[in-house]
């Protein structure tokens, strides 16, 4: 029996004729987003490298839990800025945001290379870098959604692959450069790479939707009336739960490997393997979603991400099984990261895609911020046993997948419908 195609919300069958679904400008925008995500989200995925270096050098007098606040802050700032950046995108388009975002990103990187105190790293690498990432990340991805409808999942998946490639390249690059040229110049080199990549991204990223200047409103700058949309609200609820558990393996997988008698150097590459799995996860599921439906692909990927922790990670004790888990979890987590924006775009009215993407990321930022500390608290409460933390990771991801399934059924209750 062939799959039917749902007409709920802004689905393909009701798409406006303004979506070219290809062409030079569209694919140049995908290229720009790929480069923007390579040097922004890719570096976010590499903070574990800095965590290890700071613990042995500049911040060796600080406990690891304190140093981790640098990475947690940049992650939270990046997520939370989405609501404001998304609204600016709808009002002014991508370049007005991305050009100053490039300046902020490069400036924060250069200031990090000169820092030596904890508060300096908090300001430069935590606060400023997080802002710069948000100003590059959201406009570039929202711009893609104005060029593509039928092939939106594929286009966004290619762009998101940039973050996976960065997550593989940057940890290896930093690890080598720290030893060869020192911390300062290693970070400066990454700053020059970001400058070149982001300049190309600014020049190639365009939006087809006409800017809609914001109407002056009383009260908050975010239009929370959109939260009355039940599928969107359920998607947010599921995403909060998933993000609560999603980043736990990225933070603790290297320490978990070391706790299972794997050498420090080898344990470091487990994180690169997880990011490597994320590259394929950012490409294959979005490609399939264009044929089978965005929500139809997102739900099983989120469920299997949680299931892999409960039935795989909890029993992984050797190098081979830990790396295999890292690749599997990286694949499904990459699929979630790449698929969430196409799902938001599918149920969003024209001209409000940026705002909705931003609102979702702003709200789920609290789940991303709390997951790591919660996992660490369970690790301490269980006297070094990772079992409780792994169960938390798996259960939160599975619970989140049920909320997204609920959202999918609110859109169309027919199981064989493309949604």
Tab-separated table of C-alpha atoms in Angstrom:
chain	number	residue	atom	x	y	z
A	1	UNK	CA	0.000	0.000	0.000
A	2	UNK	CA	1.610	3.295	-1.018
A	3	UNK	CA	2.146	6.062	1.468
A	4	UNK	CA	-0.324	8.923	1.336
A	5	UNK	CA	0.915	12.470	1.672
A	6	UNK	CA	-0.562	14.551	4.467
A	7	UNK	CA	-1.887	18.009	3.735
A	8	UNK	CA	-1.642	19.158	7.350
A	9	UNK	CA	-0.134	22.562	8.087
A	10	UNK	CA	2.399	23.748	5.509
A	11	UNK	CA	3.059	20.409	3.878
A	12	UNK	CA	4.448	19.869	0.397
A	13	UNK	CA	1.087	19.687	-1.308
A	14	UNK	CA	0.156	23.136	-0.138
A	15	UNK	CA	3.575	24.674	-0.657
A	16	UNK	CA	3.724	28.049	-2.285
A	17	UNK	CA	5.184	28.272	-5.771
A	18	UNK	CA	8.015	30.469	-4.476
A	19	UNK	CA	10.109	27.429	-3.467
A	20	UNK	CA	12.518	26.662	-6.348
A	21	UNK	CA	13.839	23.478	-4.654
A	22	UNK	CA	17.157	23.970	-6.403
A	23	UNK	CA	19.130	26.405	-8.506
A	24	UNK	CA	22.428	28.227	-7.998
A	25	UNK	CA	21.282	30.563	-5.215
A	26	UNK	CA	19.674	27.698	-3.305
A	27	UNK	CA	22.733	25.449	-3.366
A	28	UNK	CA	25.083	28.343	-2.620
A	29	UNK	CA	22.975	28.936	0.492
A	30	UNK	CA	23.447	25.276	1.447
A	31	UNK	CA	27.210	25.700	0.960
A	32	UNK	CA	27.211	28.813	3.141
A	33	UNK	CA	25.294	27.036	5.884
A	34	UNK	CA	27.657	24.032	5.688
A	35	UNK	CA	30.655	26.323	6.227
A	36	UNK	CA	28.914	28.272	8.986
A	37	UNK	CA	28.055	25.082	10.882
A	38	UNK	CA	31.512	23.619	10.309
A	39	UNK	CA	33.242	26.383	12.256
A	40	UNK	CA	30.490	27.085	14.812
A	41	UNK	CA	28.599	23.961	15.869
A	42	UNK	CA	31.677	21.918	14.951
A	43	UNK	CA	33.697	23.797	17.556
A	44	UNK	CA	30.906	23.460	20.118
A	45	UNK	CA	31.207	19.701	19.681
A	46	UNK	CA	34.945	19.976	20.372
A	47	UNK	CA	34.855	21.576	23.806
A	48	UNK	CA	35.948	18.291	25.380
A	49	UNK	CA	39.404	19.011	23.945
A	50	UNK	CA	39.546	22.325	25.834
A	51	UNK	CA	38.147	20.695	28.968
A	52	UNK	CA	41.055	18.246	29.049
A	53	UNK	CA	43.661	20.910	28.226
A	54	UNK	CA	42.436	23.408	30.806
A	55	UNK	CA	42.410	20.700	33.500
A	56	UNK	CA	46.125	20.119	32.923
A	57	UNK	CA	47.285	23.662	32.162
A	58	UNK	CA	45.674	27.113	32.558
A	59	UNK	CA	42.899	26.057	34.953
A	60	UNK	CA	44.526	23.087	36.665
A	61	UNK	CA	43.602	24.593	40.043
A	62	UNK	CA	39.887	24.333	39.158
A	63	UNK	CA	37.822	21.128	39.465
A	64	UNK	CA	36.505	19.665	36.178
A	65	UNK	CA	32.921	20.502	37.141
A	66	UNK	CA	33.855	24.198	37.337
A	67	UNK	CA	35.705	24.176	34.009
A	68	UNK	CA	32.705	22.498	32.392
A	69	UNK	CA	30.650	25.634	32.991
A	70	UNK	CA	32.541	27.294	30.119
A	71	UNK	CA	31.194	24.728	27.677
A	72	UNK	CA	27.750	24.633	29.309
A	73	UNK	CA	27.458	28.420	29.084
A	74	UNK	CA	28.382	28.598	25.398
A	75	UNK	CA	25.901	25.810	24.657
A	76	UNK	CA	23.098	27.495	26.603
A	77	UNK	CA	23.787	30.947	25.116
A	78	UNK	CA	23.792	29.444	21.628
A	79	UNK	CA	20.461	27.675	22.157
A	80	UNK	CA	18.764	30.497	24.058
A	81	UNK	CA	19.711	33.173	21.505
A	82	UNK	CA	17.586	31.377	18.920
A	83	UNK	CA	14.354	33.159	19.814
A	84	UNK	CA	15.845	36.612	19.312
A	85	UNK	CA	17.978	35.736	16.282
A	86	UNK	CA	15.052	33.967	14.609
A	87	UNK	CA	12.843	37.025	14.959
A	88	UNK	CA	15.606	39.221	13.526
A	89	UNK	CA	15.919	36.844	10.560
A	90	UNK	CA	12.208	37.140	9.764
A	91	UNK	CA	12.498	40.927	9.974
A	92	UNK	CA	15.786	41.612	8.189
A	93	UNK	CA	17.064	38.447	6.448
A	94	UNK	CA	20.300	36.500	7.047
A	95	UNK	CA	23.198	38.773	6.104
A	96	UNK	CA	22.344	41.592	8.506
A	97	UNK	CA	22.780	39.061	11.323
A	98	UNK	CA	25.600	36.909	9.942
A	99	UNK	CA	28.009	39.757	9.120
A	100	UNK	CA	28.243	41.056	12.717
A	101	UNK	CA	28.032	37.427	13.869
A	102	UNK	CA	31.297	36.752	12.037
A	103	UNK	CA	32.926	39.651	13.876
A	104	UNK	CA	31.677	38.425	17.255
A	105	UNK	CA	32.764	34.842	16.574
A	106	UNK	CA	36.285	35.748	15.454
A	107	UNK	CA	36.728	38.346	18.198
A	108	UNK	CA	35.698	35.829	20.875
A	109	UNK	CA	38.160	33.282	19.474
A	110	UNK	CA	41.045	35.762	19.508
A	111	UNK	CA	40.198	36.857	23.046
A	112	UNK	CA	40.141	33.211	24.123
A	113	UNK	CA	43.673	32.800	22.758
A	114	UNK	CA	44.821	35.641	25.056
A	115	UNK	CA	42.936	34.504	28.158
A	116	UNK	CA	44.493	32.936	31.230
A	117	UNK	CA	41.896	33.382	33.999
A	118	UNK	CA	38.648	31.483	34.510
A	119	UNK	CA	36.446	34.588	34.276
A	120	UNK	CA	38.154	35.525	30.994
A	121	UNK	CA	37.306	32.153	29.476
A	122	UNK	CA	33.723	32.500	30.736
A	123	UNK	CA	33.366	35.876	28.993
A	124	UNK	CA	35.249	35.096	25.763
A	125	UNK	CA	34.731	31.390	25.113
A	126	UNK	CA	31.476	31.003	27.018
A	127	UNK	CA	29.410	34.161	26.516
A	128	UNK	CA	30.777	35.824	23.343
A	129	UNK	CA	31.445	32.614	21.432
A	130	UNK	CA	27.942	31.336	22.195
A	131	UNK	CA	26.446	34.566	20.865
A	132	UNK	CA	28.563	34.375	17.710
A	133	UNK	CA	27.527	30.773	17.057
A	134	UNK	CA	23.848	31.683	17.393
A	135	UNK	CA	24.196	34.592	14.959
A	136	UNK	CA	25.682	32.287	12.314
A	137	UNK	CA	23.723	29.081	12.968
A	138	UNK	CA	20.069	30.150	12.904
A	139	UNK	CA	20.021	32.555	9.917
A	140	UNK	CA	21.943	30.180	7.636
A	141	UNK	CA	19.585	27.258	8.333
A	142	UNK	CA	16.415	29.339	8.219
A	143	UNK	CA	17.556	30.724	4.849
A	144	UNK	CA	17.735	27.198	3.425
A	145	UNK	CA	14.093	26.649	4.370
A	146	UNK	CA	13.089	29.563	2.122
A	147	UNK	CA	14.722	27.910	-0.918
A	148	UNK	CA	13.557	24.325	-0.426
A	149	UNK	CA	10.297	22.593	0.382
A	150	UNK	CA	10.163	19.178	-1.286
A	151	UNK	CA	13.885	18.591	-0.746
A	152	UNK	CA	14.186	20.627	2.441
A	153	UNK	CA	15.253	17.645	4.540
A	154	UNK	CA	18.068	16.750	2.166
A	155	UNK	CA	19.297	20.348	1.885
A	156	UNK	CA	19.294	20.882	5.643
A	157	UNK	CA	20.941	17.494	6.170
A	158	UNK	CA	23.832	18.473	3.892
A	159	UNK	CA	24.227	21.747	5.800
A	160	UNK	CA	24.099	19.976	9.152
A	161	UNK	CA	26.802	17.581	7.970
A	162	UNK	CA	29.128	20.569	8.273
A	163	UNK	CA	28.787	20.441	12.053
A	164	UNK	CA	29.589	16.732	12.027
A	165	UNK	CA	32.673	17.258	9.879
A	166	UNK	CA	33.771	20.055	12.201
A	167	UNK	CA	33.177	17.819	15.196
A	168	UNK	CA	35.632	15.307	13.725
A	169	UNK	CA	38.243	17.763	12.411
A	170	UNK	CA	38.495	20.277	15.265
A	171	UNK	CA	39.279	17.871	18.152
A	172	UNK	CA	42.095	16.276	16.134
A	173	UNK	CA	43.359	19.652	14.903
A	174	UNK	CA	43.355	21.244	18.360
A	175	UNK	CA	45.025	18.237	19.943
A	176	UNK	CA	47.873	18.398	17.412
A	177	UNK	CA	48.267	22.183	17.375
A	178	UNK	CA	48.269	22.520	21.169
A	179	UNK	CA	51.412	20.398	21.229
A	180	UNK	CA	53.070	21.840	18.116
A	181	UNK	CA	52.472	25.608	18.282
A	182	UNK	CA	50.989	26.128	21.755
A	183	UNK	CA	47.516	26.993	22.980
A	184	UNK	CA	47.477	30.643	21.894
A	185	UNK	CA	48.394	30.124	18.256
A	186	UNK	CA	46.279	26.978	17.986
A	187	UNK	CA	43.191	28.981	18.930
A	188	UNK	CA	44.210	31.882	16.660
A	189	UNK	CA	44.562	29.515	13.710
A	190	UNK	CA	41.013	28.297	14.347
A	191	UNK	CA	39.967	31.961	14.417
A	192	UNK	CA	41.453	32.590	10.973
A	193	UNK	CA	39.705	29.470	9.666
A	194	UNK	CA	36.423	30.778	11.081
A	195	UNK	CA	36.998	34.188	9.496
A	196	UNK	CA	37.521	32.703	6.031
A	197	UNK	CA	34.645	30.211	6.267
A	198	UNK	CA	32.171	32.717	7.721
A	199	UNK	CA	32.986	35.378	5.110
A	200	UNK	CA	32.140	32.886	2.372
A	201	UNK	CA	28.979	31.933	4.284
A	202	UNK	CA	27.856	35.576	4.494
A	203	UNK	CA	28.401	36.094	0.762
A	204	UNK	CA	26.598	32.920	-0.351
A	205	UNK	CA	23.623	32.785	2.052
A	206	UNK	CA	20.411	34.366	0.749
A	207	UNK	CA	16.713	34.251	1.628
A	208	UNK	CA	13.783	34.259	-0.802
A	209	UNK	CA	11.248	35.550	1.706
A	210	UNK	CA	10.830	39.294	1.862
A	211	UNK	CA	11.804	40.713	5.256
A	212	UNK	CA	8.849	41.543	7.487
A	213	UNK	CA	9.757	44.440	9.799
A	214	UNK	CA	8.488	43.735	13.297
A	215	UNK	CA	5.367	45.511	14.502
A	216	UNK	CA	5.991	47.316	17.804
A	217	UNK	CA	4.433	45.304	20.620
A	218	UNK	CA	4.059	45.761	24.296
A	219	UNK	CA	5.780	43.282	26.568
A	220	UNK	CA	8.136	40.531	25.422
A	221	UNK	CA	9.796	40.612	22.006
A	222	UNK	CA	8.895	36.965	21.415
A	223	UNK	CA	5.423	36.078	20.171
A	224	UNK	CA	4.499	33.245	22.510
A	225	UNK	CA	1.040	33.000	20.934
A	226	UNK	CA	2.573	30.463	18.542
A	227	UNK	CA	2.756	28.067	21.490
A	228	UNK	CA	-1.006	27.581	21.142
A	229	UNK	CA	-0.224	25.399	18.126
A	230	UNK	CA	-0.592	21.901	19.662
A	231	UNK	CA	1.782	19.986	17.327
A	232	UNK	CA	4.438	22.672	17.761
A	233	UNK	CA	3.995	22.620	21.540
A	234	UNK	CA	4.310	18.817	21.614
A	235	UNK	CA	7.398	19.032	19.411
A	236	UNK	CA	8.937	21.458	21.897
A	237	UNK	CA	8.082	19.192	24.850
A	238	UNK	CA	9.656	16.175	23.187
A	239	UNK	CA	12.729	18.144	22.162
A	240	UNK	CA	13.314	19.374	25.724
A	241	UNK	CA	13.361	15.792	27.008
A	242	UNK	CA	15.604	14.614	24.180
A	243	UNK	CA	18.111	17.459	24.595
A	244	UNK	CA	18.199	16.725	28.331
A	245	UNK	CA	19.695	13.316	27.549
A	246	UNK	CA	21.298	13.866	24.142
A	247	UNK	CA	24.444	15.692	25.295
A	248	UNK	CA	25.245	13.381	28.233
A	249	UNK	CA	27.268	10.905	26.118
A	250	UNK	CA	29.114	13.737	24.361
A	251	UNK	CA	30.241	15.067	27.740
A	252	UNK	CA	31.066	11.809	29.502
A	253	UNK	CA	31.906	9.193	26.841
A	254	UNK	CA	35.662	9.879	27.010
A	255	UNK	CA	35.678	9.613	30.808
A	256	UNK	CA	33.575	6.459	30.551
A	257	UNK	CA	36.168	4.952	28.207
A	258	UNK	CA	39.006	5.845	30.561
A	259	UNK	CA	37.065	4.293	33.428
A	260	UNK	CA	37.054	1.039	31.441
A	261	UNK	CA	40.872	0.969	31.273
A	262	UNK	CA	41.257	2.566	27.844
A	263	UNK	CA	44.272	4.848	27.387
A	264	UNK	CA	43.845	8.610	27.515
A	265	UNK	CA	44.829	9.143	23.853
A	266	UNK	CA	42.532	6.390	22.606
A	267	UNK	CA	39.613	7.533	24.788
A	268	UNK	CA	39.943	10.995	23.243
A	269	UNK	CA	39.220	9.579	19.764
A	270	UNK	CA	35.977	7.969	20.950
A	271	UNK	CA	34.413	11.456	20.844
A	272	UNK	CA	35.607	11.897	17.249
A	273	UNK	CA	34.004	8.536	16.408
A	274	UNK	CA	30.706	9.772	17.881
A	275	UNK	CA	30.890	12.942	15.801
A	276	UNK	CA	31.831	10.835	12.767
A	277	UNK	CA	28.671	8.770	13.180
A	278	UNK	CA	26.778	12.045	13.298
A	279	UNK	CA	27.905	12.938	9.765
A	280	UNK	CA	25.995	10.013	8.251
A	281	UNK	CA	23.108	10.672	10.642
A	282	UNK	CA	22.840	14.212	9.338
A	283	UNK	CA	22.707	13.008	5.715
A	284	UNK	CA	20.807	9.707	5.372
A	285	UNK	CA	17.677	10.306	7.535
A	286	UNK	CA	17.001	13.796	6.105
A	287	UNK	CA	17.317	12.341	2.604
A	288	UNK	CA	14.841	9.581	3.482
A	289	UNK	CA	12.504	12.109	5.118
A	290	UNK	CA	11.857	13.800	1.786
A	291	UNK	CA	10.211	10.564	0.632
A	292	UNK	CA	8.761	9.146	3.849
A	293	UNK	CA	7.992	12.307	5.842
A	294	UNK	CA	9.927	14.402	8.341
A	295	UNK	CA	8.037	13.316	11.458
A	296	UNK	CA	7.917	9.701	10.264
A	297	UNK	CA	11.733	9.626	10.262
A	298	UNK	CA	12.338	11.782	13.358
A	299	UNK	CA	10.233	9.660	15.728
A	300	UNK	CA	12.063	6.316	15.256
A	301	UNK	CA	15.467	8.027	15.231
A	302	UNK	CA	14.760	9.681	18.607
A	303	UNK	CA	13.411	6.407	20.025
A	304	UNK	CA	16.389	4.348	18.817
A	305	UNK	CA	18.803	6.945	20.198
A	306	UNK	CA	17.411	6.340	23.690
A	307	UNK	CA	17.172	2.596	23.177
A	308	UNK	CA	20.836	2.402	22.130
A	309	UNK	CA	21.832	3.840	25.513
A	310	UNK	CA	19.677	1.411	27.487
A	311	UNK	CA	20.580	-1.789	25.641
A	312	UNK	CA	24.027	-0.944	24.225
A	313	UNK	CA	25.935	1.698	26.201
A	314	UNK	CA	25.113	0.176	29.565
A	315	UNK	CA	26.863	-3.076	28.503
A	316	UNK	CA	29.751	-1.539	26.501
A	317	UNK	CA	32.972	-2.303	28.394
A	318	UNK	CA	35.608	-2.864	25.689
A	319	UNK	CA	37.128	-0.420	23.215
A	320	UNK	CA	35.334	-2.036	20.263
A	321	UNK	CA	31.884	-1.940	21.890
A	322	UNK	CA	32.346	1.608	23.207
A	323	UNK	CA	33.379	2.909	19.772
A	324	UNK	CA	30.501	1.013	18.165
A	325	UNK	CA	28.051	2.568	20.624
A	326	UNK	CA	29.589	6.005	19.986
A	327	UNK	CA	29.024	5.642	16.235
A	328	UNK	CA	25.448	4.369	16.663
A	329	UNK	CA	24.478	7.074	19.164
A	330	UNK	CA	26.229	9.703	17.042
A	331	UNK	CA	24.202	8.581	14.022
A	332	UNK	CA	20.801	8.860	15.722
A	333	UNK	CA	21.674	12.062	17.609
A	334	UNK	CA	22.887	13.588	14.345
A	335	UNK	CA	19.587	12.573	12.748
A	336	UNK	CA	17.625	14.344	15.499
A	337	UNK	CA	19.734	17.497	15.238
A	338	UNK	CA	19.317	17.568	11.452
A	339	UNK	CA	15.609	16.670	11.406
A	340	UNK	CA	14.206	19.019	14.057
A	341	UNK	CA	14.404	22.151	11.872
A	342	UNK	CA	12.677	20.549	8.836
A	343	UNK	CA	9.882	19.446	11.181
A	344	UNK	CA	9.506	22.979	12.566
A	345	UNK	CA	9.546	24.448	9.054
A	346	UNK	CA	6.883	21.972	7.902
A	347	UNK	CA	4.354	23.149	10.497
A	348	UNK	CA	5.252	26.859	10.341
A	349	UNK	CA	3.527	29.556	8.263
A	350	UNK	CA	5.570	31.400	5.643
A	351	UNK	CA	7.567	34.288	7.036
A	352	UNK	CA	7.667	32.866	10.576
A	353	UNK	CA	10.059	29.945	10.128
A	354	UNK	CA	12.983	31.809	11.708
A	355	UNK	CA	10.912	32.867	14.710
A	356	UNK	CA	9.602	29.363	15.342
A	357	UNK	CA	13.032	27.763	15.011
A	358	UNK	CA	14.385	30.337	17.435
A	359	UNK	CA	11.602	29.873	19.982
A	360	UNK	CA	12.090	26.102	19.961
A	361	UNK	CA	15.848	26.363	20.476
A	362	UNK	CA	15.444	28.997	23.197
A	363	UNK	CA	13.138	26.739	25.201
A	364	UNK	CA	15.091	23.502	24.738
A	365	UNK	CA	18.268	25.329	25.811
A	366	UNK	CA	17.293	24.670	29.414
A	367	UNK	CA	17.159	20.931	28.783
A	368	UNK	CA	20.591	21.033	27.127
A	369	UNK	CA	21.983	23.085	30.027
A	370	UNK	CA	20.627	20.775	32.740
A	371	UNK	CA	21.472	17.396	31.196
A	372	UNK	CA	25.214	17.444	31.795
A	373	UNK	CA	25.095	18.553	35.457
A	374	UNK	CA	22.256	16.105	36.140
A	375	UNK	CA	24.329	13.281	34.703
A	376	UNK	CA	27.302	14.350	36.806
A	377	UNK	CA	25.150	14.475	39.936
A	378	UNK	CA	23.952	10.921	39.298
A	379	UNK	CA	27.530	9.796	38.684
A	380	UNK	CA	28.549	11.191	42.066
A	381	UNK	CA	25.460	9.824	43.846
A	382	UNK	CA	26.146	6.335	42.411
A	383	UNK	CA	29.763	6.503	43.654
A	384	UNK	CA	31.306	6.487	40.179
A	385	UNK	CA	28.867	4.050	38.572
A	386	UNK	CA	27.583	5.208	35.182
A	387	UNK	CA	24.418	3.084	35.299
A	388	UNK	CA	22.102	5.776	36.660
A	389	UNK	CA	23.393	8.373	34.202
A	390	UNK	CA	22.967	5.983	31.260
A	391	UNK	CA	19.399	5.161	32.313
A	392	UNK	CA	18.628	8.891	32.581
A	393	UNK	CA	19.998	9.415	29.058
A	394	UNK	CA	17.985	6.570	27.561
A	395	UNK	CA	14.703	7.209	29.354
A	396	UNK	CA	14.648	10.951	28.585
A	397	UNK	CA	15.267	10.305	24.881
A	398	UNK	CA	12.577	7.620	24.648
A	399	UNK	CA	10.075	9.784	26.542
A	400	UNK	CA	10.807	12.669	24.185
A	401	UNK	CA	10.203	10.445	21.161
A	402	UNK	CA	6.697	9.650	22.469
A	403	UNK	CA	5.856	13.363	22.648
A	404	UNK	CA	7.012	13.827	19.048
A	405	UNK	CA	4.945	10.787	18.037
A	406	UNK	CA	1.968	12.504	19.681
A	407	UNK	CA	2.660	15.624	17.611
A	408	UNK	CA	2.841	13.522	14.457
A	409	UNK	CA	-0.529	11.895	15.253
A	410	UNK	CA	-2.068	15.322	15.871
A	411	UNK	CA	-1.035	16.251	12.346
A	412	UNK	CA	-2.449	13.077	10.806
A	413	UNK	CA	-3.594	9.883	12.572
A	414	UNK	CA	-3.142	7.746	9.465
A	415	UNK	CA	-0.046	5.594	10.020
A	416	UNK	CA	0.911	5.287	6.328
A	417	UNK	CA	0.697	8.995	5.601
A	418	UNK	CA	3.795	11.022	4.754
A	419	UNK	CA	4.035	13.580	7.584
